[in-house]
Tab-separated table of C-alpha atoms and ligand atoms in Angstrom:
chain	number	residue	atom	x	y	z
A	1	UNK	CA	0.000	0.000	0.000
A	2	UNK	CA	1.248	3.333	-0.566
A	3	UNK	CA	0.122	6.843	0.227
A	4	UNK	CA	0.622	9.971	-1.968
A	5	UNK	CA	1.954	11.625	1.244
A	6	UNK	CA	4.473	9.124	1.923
A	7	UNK	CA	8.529	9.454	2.010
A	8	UNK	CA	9.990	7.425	-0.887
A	9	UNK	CA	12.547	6.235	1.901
A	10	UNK	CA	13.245	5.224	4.955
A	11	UNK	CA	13.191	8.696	7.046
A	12	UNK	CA	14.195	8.963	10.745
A	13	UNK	CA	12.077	10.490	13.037
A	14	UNK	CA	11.823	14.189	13.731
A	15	UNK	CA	15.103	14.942	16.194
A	16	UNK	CA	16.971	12.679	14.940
A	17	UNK	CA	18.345	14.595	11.996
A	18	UNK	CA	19.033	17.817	14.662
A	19	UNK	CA	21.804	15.870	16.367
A	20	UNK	CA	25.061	16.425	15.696
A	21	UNK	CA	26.874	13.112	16.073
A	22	UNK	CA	29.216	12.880	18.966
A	23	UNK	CA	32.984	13.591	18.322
A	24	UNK	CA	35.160	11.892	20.910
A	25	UNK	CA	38.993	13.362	21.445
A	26	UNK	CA	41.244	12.977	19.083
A	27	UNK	CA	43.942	9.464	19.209
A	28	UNK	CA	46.266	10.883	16.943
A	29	UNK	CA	48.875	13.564	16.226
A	30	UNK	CA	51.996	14.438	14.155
A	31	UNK	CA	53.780	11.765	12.371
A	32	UNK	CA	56.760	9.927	14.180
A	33	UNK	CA	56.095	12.046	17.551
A	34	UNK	CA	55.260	10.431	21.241
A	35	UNK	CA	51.305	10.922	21.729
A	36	UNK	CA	50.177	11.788	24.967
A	37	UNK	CA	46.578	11.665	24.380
A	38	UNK	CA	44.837	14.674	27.299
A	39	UNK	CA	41.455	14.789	25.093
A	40	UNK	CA	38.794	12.565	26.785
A	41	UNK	CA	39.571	12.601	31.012
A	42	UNK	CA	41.320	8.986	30.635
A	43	UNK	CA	43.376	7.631	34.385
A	44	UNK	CA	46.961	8.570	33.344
A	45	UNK	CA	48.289	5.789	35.582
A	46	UNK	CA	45.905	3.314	33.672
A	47	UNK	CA	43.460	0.216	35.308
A	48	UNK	CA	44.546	-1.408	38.171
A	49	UNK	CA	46.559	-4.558	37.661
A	50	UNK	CA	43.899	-6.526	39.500
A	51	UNK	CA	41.090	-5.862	36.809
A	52	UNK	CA	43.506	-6.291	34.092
A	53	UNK	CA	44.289	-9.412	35.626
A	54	UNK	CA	39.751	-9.967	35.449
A	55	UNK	CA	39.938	-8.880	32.273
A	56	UNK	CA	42.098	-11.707	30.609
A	57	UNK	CA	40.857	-14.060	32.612
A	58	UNK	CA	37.453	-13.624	31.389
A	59	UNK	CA	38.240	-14.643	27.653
A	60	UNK	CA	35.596	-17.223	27.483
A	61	UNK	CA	34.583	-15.478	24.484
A	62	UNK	CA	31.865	-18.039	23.145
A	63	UNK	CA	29.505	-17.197	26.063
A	64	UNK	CA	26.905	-14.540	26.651
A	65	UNK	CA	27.467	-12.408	29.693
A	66	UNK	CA	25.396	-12.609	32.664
A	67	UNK	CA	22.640	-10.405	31.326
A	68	UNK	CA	21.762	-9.360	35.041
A	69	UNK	CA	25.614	-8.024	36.028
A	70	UNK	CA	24.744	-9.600	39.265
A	71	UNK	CA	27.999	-9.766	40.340
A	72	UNK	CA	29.312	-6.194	39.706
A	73	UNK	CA	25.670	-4.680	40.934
A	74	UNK	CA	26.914	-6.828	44.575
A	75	UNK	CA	30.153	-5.327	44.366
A	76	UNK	CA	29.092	-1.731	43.878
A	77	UNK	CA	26.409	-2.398	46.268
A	78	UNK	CA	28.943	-3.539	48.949
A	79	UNK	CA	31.471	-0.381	48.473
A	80	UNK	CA	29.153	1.902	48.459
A	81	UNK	CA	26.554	0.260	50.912
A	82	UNK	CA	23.399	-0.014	48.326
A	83	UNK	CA	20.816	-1.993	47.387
A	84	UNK	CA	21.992	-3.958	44.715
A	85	UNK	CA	18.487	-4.229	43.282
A	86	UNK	CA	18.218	-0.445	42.668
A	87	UNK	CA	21.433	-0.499	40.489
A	88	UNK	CA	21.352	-1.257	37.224
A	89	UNK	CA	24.901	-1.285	34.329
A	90	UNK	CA	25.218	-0.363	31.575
A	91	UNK	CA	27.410	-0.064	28.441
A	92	UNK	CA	29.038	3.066	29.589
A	93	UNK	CA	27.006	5.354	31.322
A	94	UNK	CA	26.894	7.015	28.036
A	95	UNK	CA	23.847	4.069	27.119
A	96	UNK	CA	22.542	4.629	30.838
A	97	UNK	CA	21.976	8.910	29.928
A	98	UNK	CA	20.257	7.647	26.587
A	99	UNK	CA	17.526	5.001	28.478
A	100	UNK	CA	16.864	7.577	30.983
A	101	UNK	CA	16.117	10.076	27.980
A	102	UNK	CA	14.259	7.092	26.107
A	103	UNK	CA	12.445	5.504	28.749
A	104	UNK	CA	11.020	9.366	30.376
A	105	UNK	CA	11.063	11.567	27.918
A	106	UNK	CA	9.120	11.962	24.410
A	107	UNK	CA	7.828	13.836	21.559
A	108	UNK	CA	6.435	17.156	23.127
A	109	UNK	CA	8.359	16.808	26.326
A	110	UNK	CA	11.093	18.732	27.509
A	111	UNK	CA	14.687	17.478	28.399
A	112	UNK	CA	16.233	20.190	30.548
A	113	UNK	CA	20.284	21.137	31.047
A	114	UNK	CA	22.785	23.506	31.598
A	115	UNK	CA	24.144	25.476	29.066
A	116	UNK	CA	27.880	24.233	29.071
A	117	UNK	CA	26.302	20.838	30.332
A	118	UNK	CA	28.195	17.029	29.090
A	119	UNK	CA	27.117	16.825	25.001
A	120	UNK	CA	25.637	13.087	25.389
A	121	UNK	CA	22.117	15.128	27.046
A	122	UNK	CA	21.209	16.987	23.921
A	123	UNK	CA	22.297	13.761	21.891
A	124	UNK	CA	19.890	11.802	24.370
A	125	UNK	CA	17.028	14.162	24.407
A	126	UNK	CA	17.202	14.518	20.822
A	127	UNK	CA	17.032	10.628	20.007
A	128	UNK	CA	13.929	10.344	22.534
A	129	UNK	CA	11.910	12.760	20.211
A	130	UNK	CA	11.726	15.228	23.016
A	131	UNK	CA	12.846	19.338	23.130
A	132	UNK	CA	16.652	19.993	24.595
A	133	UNK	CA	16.055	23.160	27.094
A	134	UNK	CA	19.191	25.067	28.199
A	135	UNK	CA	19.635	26.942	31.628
A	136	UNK	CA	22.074	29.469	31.214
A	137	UNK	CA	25.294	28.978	33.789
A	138	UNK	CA	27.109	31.598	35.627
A	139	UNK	CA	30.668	31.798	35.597
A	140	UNK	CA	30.637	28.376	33.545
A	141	UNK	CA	29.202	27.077	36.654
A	142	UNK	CA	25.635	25.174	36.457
A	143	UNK	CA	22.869	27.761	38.137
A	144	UNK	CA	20.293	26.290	40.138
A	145	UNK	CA	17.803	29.090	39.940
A	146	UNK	CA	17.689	29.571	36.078
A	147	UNK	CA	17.696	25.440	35.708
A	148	UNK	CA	14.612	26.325	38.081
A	149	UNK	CA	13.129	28.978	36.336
A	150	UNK	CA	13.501	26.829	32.657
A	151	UNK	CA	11.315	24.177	34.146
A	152	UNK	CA	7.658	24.331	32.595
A	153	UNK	CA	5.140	21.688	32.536
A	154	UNK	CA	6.588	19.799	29.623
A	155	UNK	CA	9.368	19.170	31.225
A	156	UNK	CA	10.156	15.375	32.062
A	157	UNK	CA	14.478	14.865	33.202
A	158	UNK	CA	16.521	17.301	33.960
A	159	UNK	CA	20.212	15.859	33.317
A	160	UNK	CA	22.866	17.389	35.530
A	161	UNK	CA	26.589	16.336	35.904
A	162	UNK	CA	28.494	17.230	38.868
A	163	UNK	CA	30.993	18.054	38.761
A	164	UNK	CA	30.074	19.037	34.928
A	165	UNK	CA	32.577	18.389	31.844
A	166	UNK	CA	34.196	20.324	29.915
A	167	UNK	CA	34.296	23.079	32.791
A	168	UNK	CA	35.513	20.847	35.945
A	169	UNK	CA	33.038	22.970	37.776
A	170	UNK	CA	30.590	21.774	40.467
A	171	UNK	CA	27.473	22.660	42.854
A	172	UNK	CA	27.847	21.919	46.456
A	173	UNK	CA	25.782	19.326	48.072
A	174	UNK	CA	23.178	21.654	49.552
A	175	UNK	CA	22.523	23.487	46.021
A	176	UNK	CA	22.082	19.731	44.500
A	177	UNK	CA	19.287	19.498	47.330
A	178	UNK	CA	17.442	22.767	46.718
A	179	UNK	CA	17.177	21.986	43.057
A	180	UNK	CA	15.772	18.400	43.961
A	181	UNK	CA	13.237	20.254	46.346
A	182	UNK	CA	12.231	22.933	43.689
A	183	UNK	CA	10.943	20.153	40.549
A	184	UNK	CA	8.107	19.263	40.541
A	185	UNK	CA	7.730	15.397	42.100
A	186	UNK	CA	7.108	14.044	37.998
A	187	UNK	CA	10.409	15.496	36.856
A	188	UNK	CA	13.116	13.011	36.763
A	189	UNK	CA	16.791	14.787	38.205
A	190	UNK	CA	19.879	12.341	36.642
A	191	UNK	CA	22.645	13.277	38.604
A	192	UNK	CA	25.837	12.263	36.249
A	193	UNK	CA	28.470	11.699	39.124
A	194	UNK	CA	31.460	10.609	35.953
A	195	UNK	CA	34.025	12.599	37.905
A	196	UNK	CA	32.703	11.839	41.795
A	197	UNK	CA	35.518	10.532	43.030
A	198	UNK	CA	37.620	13.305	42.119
A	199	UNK	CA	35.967	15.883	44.296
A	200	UNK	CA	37.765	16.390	47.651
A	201	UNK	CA	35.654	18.939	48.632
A	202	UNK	CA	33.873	19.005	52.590
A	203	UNK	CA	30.850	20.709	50.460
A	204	UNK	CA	30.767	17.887	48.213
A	205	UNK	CA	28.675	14.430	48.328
A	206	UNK	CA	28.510	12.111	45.523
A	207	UNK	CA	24.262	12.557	46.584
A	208	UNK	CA	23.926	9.243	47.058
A	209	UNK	CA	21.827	9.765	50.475
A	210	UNK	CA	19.400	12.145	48.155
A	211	UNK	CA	19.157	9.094	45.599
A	212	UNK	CA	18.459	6.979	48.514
A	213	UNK	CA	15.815	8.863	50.337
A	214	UNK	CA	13.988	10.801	47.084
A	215	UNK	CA	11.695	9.411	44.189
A	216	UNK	CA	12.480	11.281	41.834
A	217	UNK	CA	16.561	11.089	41.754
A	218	UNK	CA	19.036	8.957	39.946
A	219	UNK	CA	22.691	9.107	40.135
A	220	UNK	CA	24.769	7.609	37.057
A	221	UNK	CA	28.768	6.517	37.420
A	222	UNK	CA	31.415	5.289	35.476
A	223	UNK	CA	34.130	2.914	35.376
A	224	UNK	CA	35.619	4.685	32.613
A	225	UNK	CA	37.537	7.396	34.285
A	226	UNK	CA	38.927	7.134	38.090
A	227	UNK	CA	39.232	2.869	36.969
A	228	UNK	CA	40.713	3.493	33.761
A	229	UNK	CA	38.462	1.119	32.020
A	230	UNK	CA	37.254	3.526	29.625
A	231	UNK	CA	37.786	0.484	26.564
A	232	UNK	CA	35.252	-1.922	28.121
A	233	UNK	CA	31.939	0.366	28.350
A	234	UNK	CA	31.086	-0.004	32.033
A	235	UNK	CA	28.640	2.465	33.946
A	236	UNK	CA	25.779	2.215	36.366
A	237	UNK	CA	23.128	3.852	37.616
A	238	UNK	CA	21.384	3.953	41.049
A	239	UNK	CA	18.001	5.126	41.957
A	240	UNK	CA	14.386	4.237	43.096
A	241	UNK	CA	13.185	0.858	42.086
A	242	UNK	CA	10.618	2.114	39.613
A	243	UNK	CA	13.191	3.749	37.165
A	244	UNK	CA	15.752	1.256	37.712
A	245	UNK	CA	13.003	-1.096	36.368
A	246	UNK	CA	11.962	0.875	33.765
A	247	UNK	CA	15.503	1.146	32.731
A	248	UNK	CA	15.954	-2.743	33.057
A	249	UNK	CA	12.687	-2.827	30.496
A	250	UNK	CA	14.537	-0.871	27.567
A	251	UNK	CA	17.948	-2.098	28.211
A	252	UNK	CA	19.560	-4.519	25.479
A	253	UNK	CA	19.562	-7.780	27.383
A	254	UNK	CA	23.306	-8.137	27.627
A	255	UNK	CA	24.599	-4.545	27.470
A	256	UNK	CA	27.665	-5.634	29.422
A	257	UNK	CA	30.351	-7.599	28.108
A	258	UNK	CA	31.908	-10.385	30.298
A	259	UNK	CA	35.261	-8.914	30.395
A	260	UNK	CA	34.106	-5.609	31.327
A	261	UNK	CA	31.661	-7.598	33.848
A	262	UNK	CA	35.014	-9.022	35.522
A	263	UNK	CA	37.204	-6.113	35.203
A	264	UNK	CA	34.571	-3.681	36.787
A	265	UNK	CA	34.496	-6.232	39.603
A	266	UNK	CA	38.154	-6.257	40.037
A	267	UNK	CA	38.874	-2.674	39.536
A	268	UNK	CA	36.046	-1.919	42.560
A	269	UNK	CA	37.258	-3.874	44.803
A	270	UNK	CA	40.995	-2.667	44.205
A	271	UNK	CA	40.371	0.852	46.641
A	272	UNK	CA	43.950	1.220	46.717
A	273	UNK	CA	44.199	1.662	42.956
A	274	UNK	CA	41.469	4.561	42.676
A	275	UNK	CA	43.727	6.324	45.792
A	276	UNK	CA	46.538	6.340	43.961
A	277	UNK	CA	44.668	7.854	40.765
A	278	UNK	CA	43.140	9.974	43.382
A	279	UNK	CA	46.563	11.275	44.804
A	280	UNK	CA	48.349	11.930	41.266
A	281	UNK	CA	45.503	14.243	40.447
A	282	UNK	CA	46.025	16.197	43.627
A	283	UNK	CA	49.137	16.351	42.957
A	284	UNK	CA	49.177	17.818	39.346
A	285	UNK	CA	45.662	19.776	39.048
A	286	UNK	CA	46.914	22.172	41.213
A	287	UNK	CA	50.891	22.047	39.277
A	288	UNK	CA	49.179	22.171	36.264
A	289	UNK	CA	46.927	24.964	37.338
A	290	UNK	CA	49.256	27.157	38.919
A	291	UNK	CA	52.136	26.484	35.990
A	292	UNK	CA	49.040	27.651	33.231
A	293	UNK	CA	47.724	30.952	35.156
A	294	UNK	CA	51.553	31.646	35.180
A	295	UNK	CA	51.844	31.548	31.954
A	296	UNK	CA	49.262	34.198	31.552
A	297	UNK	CA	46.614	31.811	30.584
A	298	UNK	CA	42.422	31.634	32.177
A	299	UNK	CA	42.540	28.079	33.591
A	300	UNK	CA	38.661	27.476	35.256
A	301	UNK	CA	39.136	26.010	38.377
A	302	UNK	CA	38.474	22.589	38.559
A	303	UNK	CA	37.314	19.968	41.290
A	304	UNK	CA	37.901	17.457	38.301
A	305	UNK	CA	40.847	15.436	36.467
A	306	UNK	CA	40.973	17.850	33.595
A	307	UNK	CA	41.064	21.445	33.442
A	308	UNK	CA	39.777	24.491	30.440
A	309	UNK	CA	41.892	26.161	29.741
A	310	UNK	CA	41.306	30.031	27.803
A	311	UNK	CA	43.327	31.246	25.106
A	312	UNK	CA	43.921	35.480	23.898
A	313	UNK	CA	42.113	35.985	20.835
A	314	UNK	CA	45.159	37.785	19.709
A	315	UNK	CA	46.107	36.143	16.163
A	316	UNK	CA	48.839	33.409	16.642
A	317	UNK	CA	47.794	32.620	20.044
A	318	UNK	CA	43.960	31.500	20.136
A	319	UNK	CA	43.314	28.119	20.991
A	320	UNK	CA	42.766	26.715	17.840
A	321	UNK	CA	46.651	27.865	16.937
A	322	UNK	CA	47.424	26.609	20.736
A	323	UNK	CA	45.874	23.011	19.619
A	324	UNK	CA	47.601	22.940	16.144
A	325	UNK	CA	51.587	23.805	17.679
A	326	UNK	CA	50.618	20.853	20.452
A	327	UNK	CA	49.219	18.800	18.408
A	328	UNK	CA	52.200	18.673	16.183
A	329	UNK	CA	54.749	18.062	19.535
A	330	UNK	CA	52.217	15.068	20.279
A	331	UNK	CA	50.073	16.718	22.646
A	332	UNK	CA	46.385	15.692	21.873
A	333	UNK	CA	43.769	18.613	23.634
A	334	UNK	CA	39.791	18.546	23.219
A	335	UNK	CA	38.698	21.396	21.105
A	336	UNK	CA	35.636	23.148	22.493
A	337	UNK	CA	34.107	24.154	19.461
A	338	UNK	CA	31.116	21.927	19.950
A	339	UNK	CA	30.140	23.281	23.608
A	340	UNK	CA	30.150	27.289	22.383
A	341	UNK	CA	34.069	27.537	23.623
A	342	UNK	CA	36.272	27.998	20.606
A	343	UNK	CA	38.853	30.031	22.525
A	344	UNK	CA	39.035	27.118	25.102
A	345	UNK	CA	40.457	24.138	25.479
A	346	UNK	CA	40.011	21.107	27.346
A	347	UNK	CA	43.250	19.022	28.779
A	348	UNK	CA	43.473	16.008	31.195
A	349	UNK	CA	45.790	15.447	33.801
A	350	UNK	CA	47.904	13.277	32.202
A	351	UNK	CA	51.543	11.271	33.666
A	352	UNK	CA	54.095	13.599	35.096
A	353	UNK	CA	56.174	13.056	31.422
A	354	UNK	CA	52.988	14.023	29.914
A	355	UNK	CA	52.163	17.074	32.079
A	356	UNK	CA	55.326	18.606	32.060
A	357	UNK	CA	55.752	18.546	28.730
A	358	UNK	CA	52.972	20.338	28.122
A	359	UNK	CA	53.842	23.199	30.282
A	360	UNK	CA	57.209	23.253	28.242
A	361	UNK	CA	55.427	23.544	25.199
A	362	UNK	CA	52.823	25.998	26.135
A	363	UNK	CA	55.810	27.982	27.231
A	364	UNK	CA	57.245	28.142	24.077
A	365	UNK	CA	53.817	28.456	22.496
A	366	UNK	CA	53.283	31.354	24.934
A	367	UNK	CA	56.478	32.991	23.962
A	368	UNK	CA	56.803	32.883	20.845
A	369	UNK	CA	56.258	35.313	18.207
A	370	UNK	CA	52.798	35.063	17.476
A	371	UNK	CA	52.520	33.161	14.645
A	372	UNK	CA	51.668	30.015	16.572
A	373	UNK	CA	52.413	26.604	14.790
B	1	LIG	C1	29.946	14.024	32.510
B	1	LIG	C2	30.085	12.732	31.788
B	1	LIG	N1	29.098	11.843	31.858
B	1	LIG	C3	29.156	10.672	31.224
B	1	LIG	C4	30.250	10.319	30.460
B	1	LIG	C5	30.216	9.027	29.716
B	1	LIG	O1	31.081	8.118	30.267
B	1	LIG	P1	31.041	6.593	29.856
B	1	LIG	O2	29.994	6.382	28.824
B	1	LIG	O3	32.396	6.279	29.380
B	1	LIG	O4	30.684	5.867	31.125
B	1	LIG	C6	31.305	11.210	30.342
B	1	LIG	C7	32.454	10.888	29.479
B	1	LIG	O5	33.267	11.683	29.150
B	1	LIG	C8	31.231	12.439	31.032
B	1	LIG	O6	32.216	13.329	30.953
């Protein structure tokens, strides 16, 4: 049967076509040059040994996963003292932010963010058919009332990340709370906690307790930054039973690989691991800080393991000459074209080889006579 009306094609839906696909850092740099890759927020000092250990071990490669993650749900469940039934994985939390959008948003709802807020929210919104709404931040920090005053009756999640990428910046527990307490009880919060374990701040809780005690509050995680197993695609999420379910509903029945499964285990259970990652990035955020602002450069201060960094727009020194003269030394950076920041870049704390020699060549970049690369 055909219609008069009809596409001659396949056509996605409406949304679909209004996403710009998601470009991940760059791997790569000049030819015959060391890379030190500082574009996606990856553990400089790698997975622990234990969960590499998990990871070959778990080769069996003929078998389906356990479709359930029982085992990894238990072992979050008994480090951070949860309820293993209101967790469920994912592939990445990436897939995790995407099923939230999916499973509670639609056509003619609203998905709500910050303006300088992760990319994967207006990807997710998008794909779910609904309408991305951006709050406008302050001082590339996330503002609670203007998130507050965006909300309207269409709108169904409000994704929030805390602290937030690409600015490192985050809200204090007690403005995390009075955003919670001003939705309405039908909007959905997802708290993305990617860099939690990063923050060392008294002001500062991963909001777990607010997960535990509200309705209407999620909190996603990852494996693939403080555990440094970005390559196997493991997240979770926690939250009331109801969403977890609905999550479980959508979810591809084996969304998390064996390997990743056994490494996830490993690498949670290895605390020592995640306090050494923990203690090189104290170490070096504030170096790498203090060696940037010397150098005459904005850095926003971060609570995270990566830092923005603003350039002059004088001609020879923006950002986008700053990324082509590192680039070519083997320094990769994350252009932030894509979040509204061309004169910014984005750079992870990377090994102390890594980090100093990109102080050394942003010193020479800094110095020289403006005609950048
Ligand atoms: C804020 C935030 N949330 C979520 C993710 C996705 O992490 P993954 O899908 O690797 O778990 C990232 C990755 O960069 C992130 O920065």
């Amino acid at each position: 049967m055909s219609s008069a009306t009809a596409p001659s094609r396949p056509v996605p839906r409406p949304g679909v076509q209004a996403i710009e696909a998601y470009v991940p850092g760059k791997a790569q740099a000049g030819a015959g040059v060391k890379v030190h890759k500082l574009s996606a927020n990856e553990n400089p000092l790698g997975a622990s040994p234990k969960a590499i250990e998990a990871f070959r071990d778990a080769a069996a490669l003929e078998f389906y996963p356990d479709g359930s993650s029982t085992k990894l749900r238990a072992a979050i469940a008994a480090a951070y003292g949860l309820d293993p039934a209101r967790i469920v994985c994912g592939t990445g939390s990436d897939e995790l932010l995407m099923l939230t959008a999916l499973a509670f948003a639609g056509p003619g709802d609203e998905v709500l963010y910050s303006q300088y807020g992760f990319l994967v929210y207006r990807i997710a919104a998008l794909a779910a058919g609904a309408t991305p709404v951006i709050a406008p931040e302050t001082d590339l920090t996330t503002d609670v009332d203007a998130l507050l005053a965006a909300v309207t009756e269409k709108t169904r999640v409000v994704f929030l990340a805390n602290p937030n990428n690409p600015t490192g910046t985050y809200l204090p527990f007690d403005e995390i709370k009075r955003l919670q307490k001003g939705l309405p009880p039908h909007v959905l919060l997802a708290l993305d906690a990617a860099y939690a374990e990063y923050v060392r701040r008294n002001d500062y809780e991963a909001g777990i307790e607010l997960v535990a005690t509200s309705p209407n509050v999620v909190m996603l995680r990852t494996f693939s930054k403080i555990h440094g197993l970005a390559a196997l695609r493991v997240g979770w999420m926690y939250g009331p039973a109801e969403i977890i379910d609905a999550i479980n509903r959508i979810r591809g029945a084996f969304n998390v690989s064996a390997p990743g499964l056994a490494a996830a285990v490993a690498a949670i259970e290895d605390a020592s691991h995640v306090e050494r990652a923990i203690a090189h990035n104290d170490q070096w955020l504030p170096w790498m800080t203090a060696a940037l602002t010397g150098l005459g450069l904005t850095v926003t201060p971060s609570v995270t393991n990566f830092v923005l960094v603003h350039f002059p727009e004088a001609p020879g020194k923006t950002a986008r000459d700053a990324d082509a003269f590192l680039m070519e030394r083997g320094l990769i950076l994350r252009r932030m074209d894509s979040y509204g920041l061309p004169g910014a870049l984005r750079l992870t704390i990377g090994t102390q080889e890594a980090n100093e020699l990109l102080v050394a060549t942003l010193t020479e970049f800094m110095g020289s006579a403006g005609h950048g690369a």
